[in-house]
């Protein structure tokens, strides 16, 4: 017989409804972690640097050829021969080949990129493009009208070196491969005249080449840092995506577990209440000796204990069911116009006997002529009784409980219950407001409770759109305030005018 596996509850946090999303997230996390473990000079960064170099060469493919064409036009204008056109055509062709290689590398996928072979191709075409500058450095201009032509050639070479250092900074060694031979050719052709200006230009080019190479290396390091930051950003995004996926799955499981709990409690309410009612009824009959006296008085005491325990268990089940309905959103409010003063006054009368047994005094401070409230009467009664029950339970004998009903500053209505009991530490207030939560002082000094009274009050107030506040200080007391919003307060309508009937039966 095949084992049935549940697709709702599983041991691992995996969203079975989104298999492709989980696999994509896992691959992204694995890939970014591998990239974060890389250092400059390794395979992952070399590929990305080659991609950056290819993008730079394709995006600036017309910059240096445009400079070459402008130099050729200027040479023809000053009277140079057709050699400058041959040089321009050769140099533009070399740079076109370099741009073509960069375009092919840009179209290649990252995983299929051969770093060693691609770097060799780039360096080779940079060397080929440098041959054009060798031709330019060795050219002469005896017939042109420029007296300091070597200085002009040196300035042009400096401009080309600066542009190449900026464009080709992602590829180490590209500048040296391109302009080492042109600088040497310029030195060989200019040293023959041995003039001070030519010697100064040779020295300037010789010093500018390592300087621009240093600038290119710094730019290369900046590109590596940029790639590292991007890898860290991708890693953080992947980690956040994984955490979000796990959080969504955990939330889905919590919602399913909460729904299962609510269904269980709803289905078990009848099965639990039926035997409890029978226990309560039979134990009450036995303790009251309805069917005849009991010979042993101990049995009668046992019957009372059974009745009290059953009543406590029934109250606990009712509170758990109410809280589960509120949390599941299945608590139905039967809203109607209610007079909050009358409800709170009745609840105070109900708690007077219990307060009198503990030598407590309940003081009522009600504002007169409060308008009706559009609310659920049972919920308002339960809120008031829970607050009063907690106050009576935790107030020491001889204490006082102040119950107030009135207007809020925003135009709503409130019910406040204040006692002078032991109070609650500030750090334990969130515990007290949680389900089954009790403060340490309350556990030691008061009667044992279920810890569901205040969470039920919170839920019922929230369903009415109101707010629940709990203020407490140690050894001073606690004040619980249930606030109903202005939208729940019903306006007092003016009285309708009376209609008089005329003698002839006509109305005025």
mmCIF file with all atom_site columns, C-alpha atoms in Angstrom, residues 38-53 105 110 113-116 118-119 122 170-172 220 224 227:
data_model
loop_
_atom_site.group_PDB
_atom_site.id
_atom_site.type_symbol
_atom_site.label_atom_id
_atom_site.label_alt_id
_atom_site.label_comp_id
_atom_site.label_asym_id
_atom_site.label_entity_id
_atom_site.label_seq_id
_atom_site.pdbx_PDB_ins_code
_atom_site.Cartn_x
_atom_site.Cartn_y
_atom_site.Cartn_z
_atom_site.occupancy
_atom_site.B_iso_or_equiv
_atom_site.pdbx_formal_charge
_atom_site.auth_seq_id
_atom_site.auth_comp_id
_atom_site.auth_asym_id
_atom_site.auth_atom_id
_atom_site.pdbx_PDB_model_num
ATOM 1  C CA . UNK A 1 38  ? 35.705 35.073 -5.773  1.00 0.00 ? 38  UNK A CA 1
ATOM 2  C CA . UNK A 1 39  ? 38.541 37.548 -5.706  1.00 0.00 ? 39  UNK A CA 1
ATOM 3  C CA . UNK A 1 40  ? 39.907 39.767 -8.494  1.00 0.00 ? 40  UNK A CA 1
ATOM 4  C CA . UNK A 1 41  ? 41.832 37.695 -10.993 1.00 0.00 ? 41  UNK A CA 1
ATOM 5  C CA . UNK A 1 42  ? 39.625 34.624 -10.718 1.00 0.00 ? 42  UNK A CA 1
ATOM 6  C CA . UNK A 1 43  ? 37.386 33.225 -13.411 1.00 0.00 ? 43  UNK A CA 1
ATOM 7  C CA . UNK A 1 44  ? 34.124 34.983 -12.489 1.00 0.00 ? 44  UNK A CA 1
ATOM 8  C CA . UNK A 1 45  ? 35.614 38.464 -12.261 1.00 0.00 ? 45  UNK A CA 1
ATOM 9  C CA . UNK A 1 46  ? 37.776 37.976 -15.376 1.00 0.00 ? 46  UNK A CA 1
ATOM 10 C CA . UNK A 1 47  ? 34.704 37.169 -17.420 1.00 0.00 ? 47  UNK A CA 1
ATOM 11 C CA . UNK A 1 48  ? 32.836 40.202 -16.166 1.00 0.00 ? 48  UNK A CA 1
ATOM 12 C CA . UNK A 1 49  ? 35.858 42.435 -16.777 1.00 0.00 ? 49  UNK A CA 1
ATOM 13 C CA . UNK A 1 50  ? 36.086 41.144 -20.332 1.00 0.00 ? 50  UNK A CA 1
ATOM 14 C CA . UNK A 1 51  ? 32.383 41.892 -20.754 1.00 0.00 ? 51  UNK A CA 1
ATOM 15 C CA . UNK A 1 52  ? 32.937 45.411 -19.446 1.00 0.00 ? 52  UNK A CA 1
ATOM 16 C CA . UNK A 1 53  ? 35.862 45.888 -21.833 1.00 0.00 ? 53  UNK A CA 1
ATOM 17 C CA . UNK A 1 105 ? 32.414 38.972 -27.079 1.00 0.00 ? 105 UNK A CA 1
ATOM 18 C CA . UNK A 1 110 ? 28.956 34.622 -19.740 1.00 0.00 ? 110 UNK A CA 1
ATOM 19 C CA . UNK A 1 113 ? 33.278 32.840 -22.515 1.00 0.00 ? 113 UNK A CA 1
ATOM 20 C CA . UNK A 1 114 ? 36.878 31.591 -22.742 1.00 0.00 ? 114 UNK A CA 1
ATOM 21 C CA . UNK A 1 115 ? 38.822 34.110 -20.677 1.00 0.00 ? 115 UNK A CA 1
ATOM 22 C CA . UNK A 1 116 ? 42.312 33.194 -21.855 1.00 0.00 ? 116 UNK A CA 1
ATOM 23 C CA . UNK A 1 118 ? 39.342 36.212 -25.444 1.00 0.00 ? 118 UNK A CA 1
ATOM 24 C CA . UNK A 1 119 ? 42.054 38.153 -23.622 1.00 0.00 ? 119 UNK A CA 1
ATOM 25 C CA . UNK A 1 122 ? 41.782 41.565 -27.463 1.00 0.00 ? 122 UNK A CA 1
ATOM 26 C CA . UNK A 1 170 ? 39.029 47.057 -17.927 1.00 0.00 ? 170 UNK A CA 1
ATOM 27 C CA . UNK A 1 171 ? 41.751 45.048 -19.728 1.00 0.00 ? 171 UNK A CA 1
ATOM 28 C CA . UNK A 1 172 ? 45.142 45.089 -18.075 1.00 0.00 ? 172 UNK A CA 1
ATOM 29 C CA . UNK A 1 220 ? 40.603 48.728 -13.426 1.00 0.00 ? 220 UNK A CA 1
ATOM 30 C CA . UNK A 1 224 ? 36.704 45.358 -9.792  1.00 0.00 ? 224 UNK A CA 1
ATOM 31 C CA . UNK A 1 227 ? 31.767 44.298 -9.592  1.00 0.00 ? 227 UNK A CA 1
#
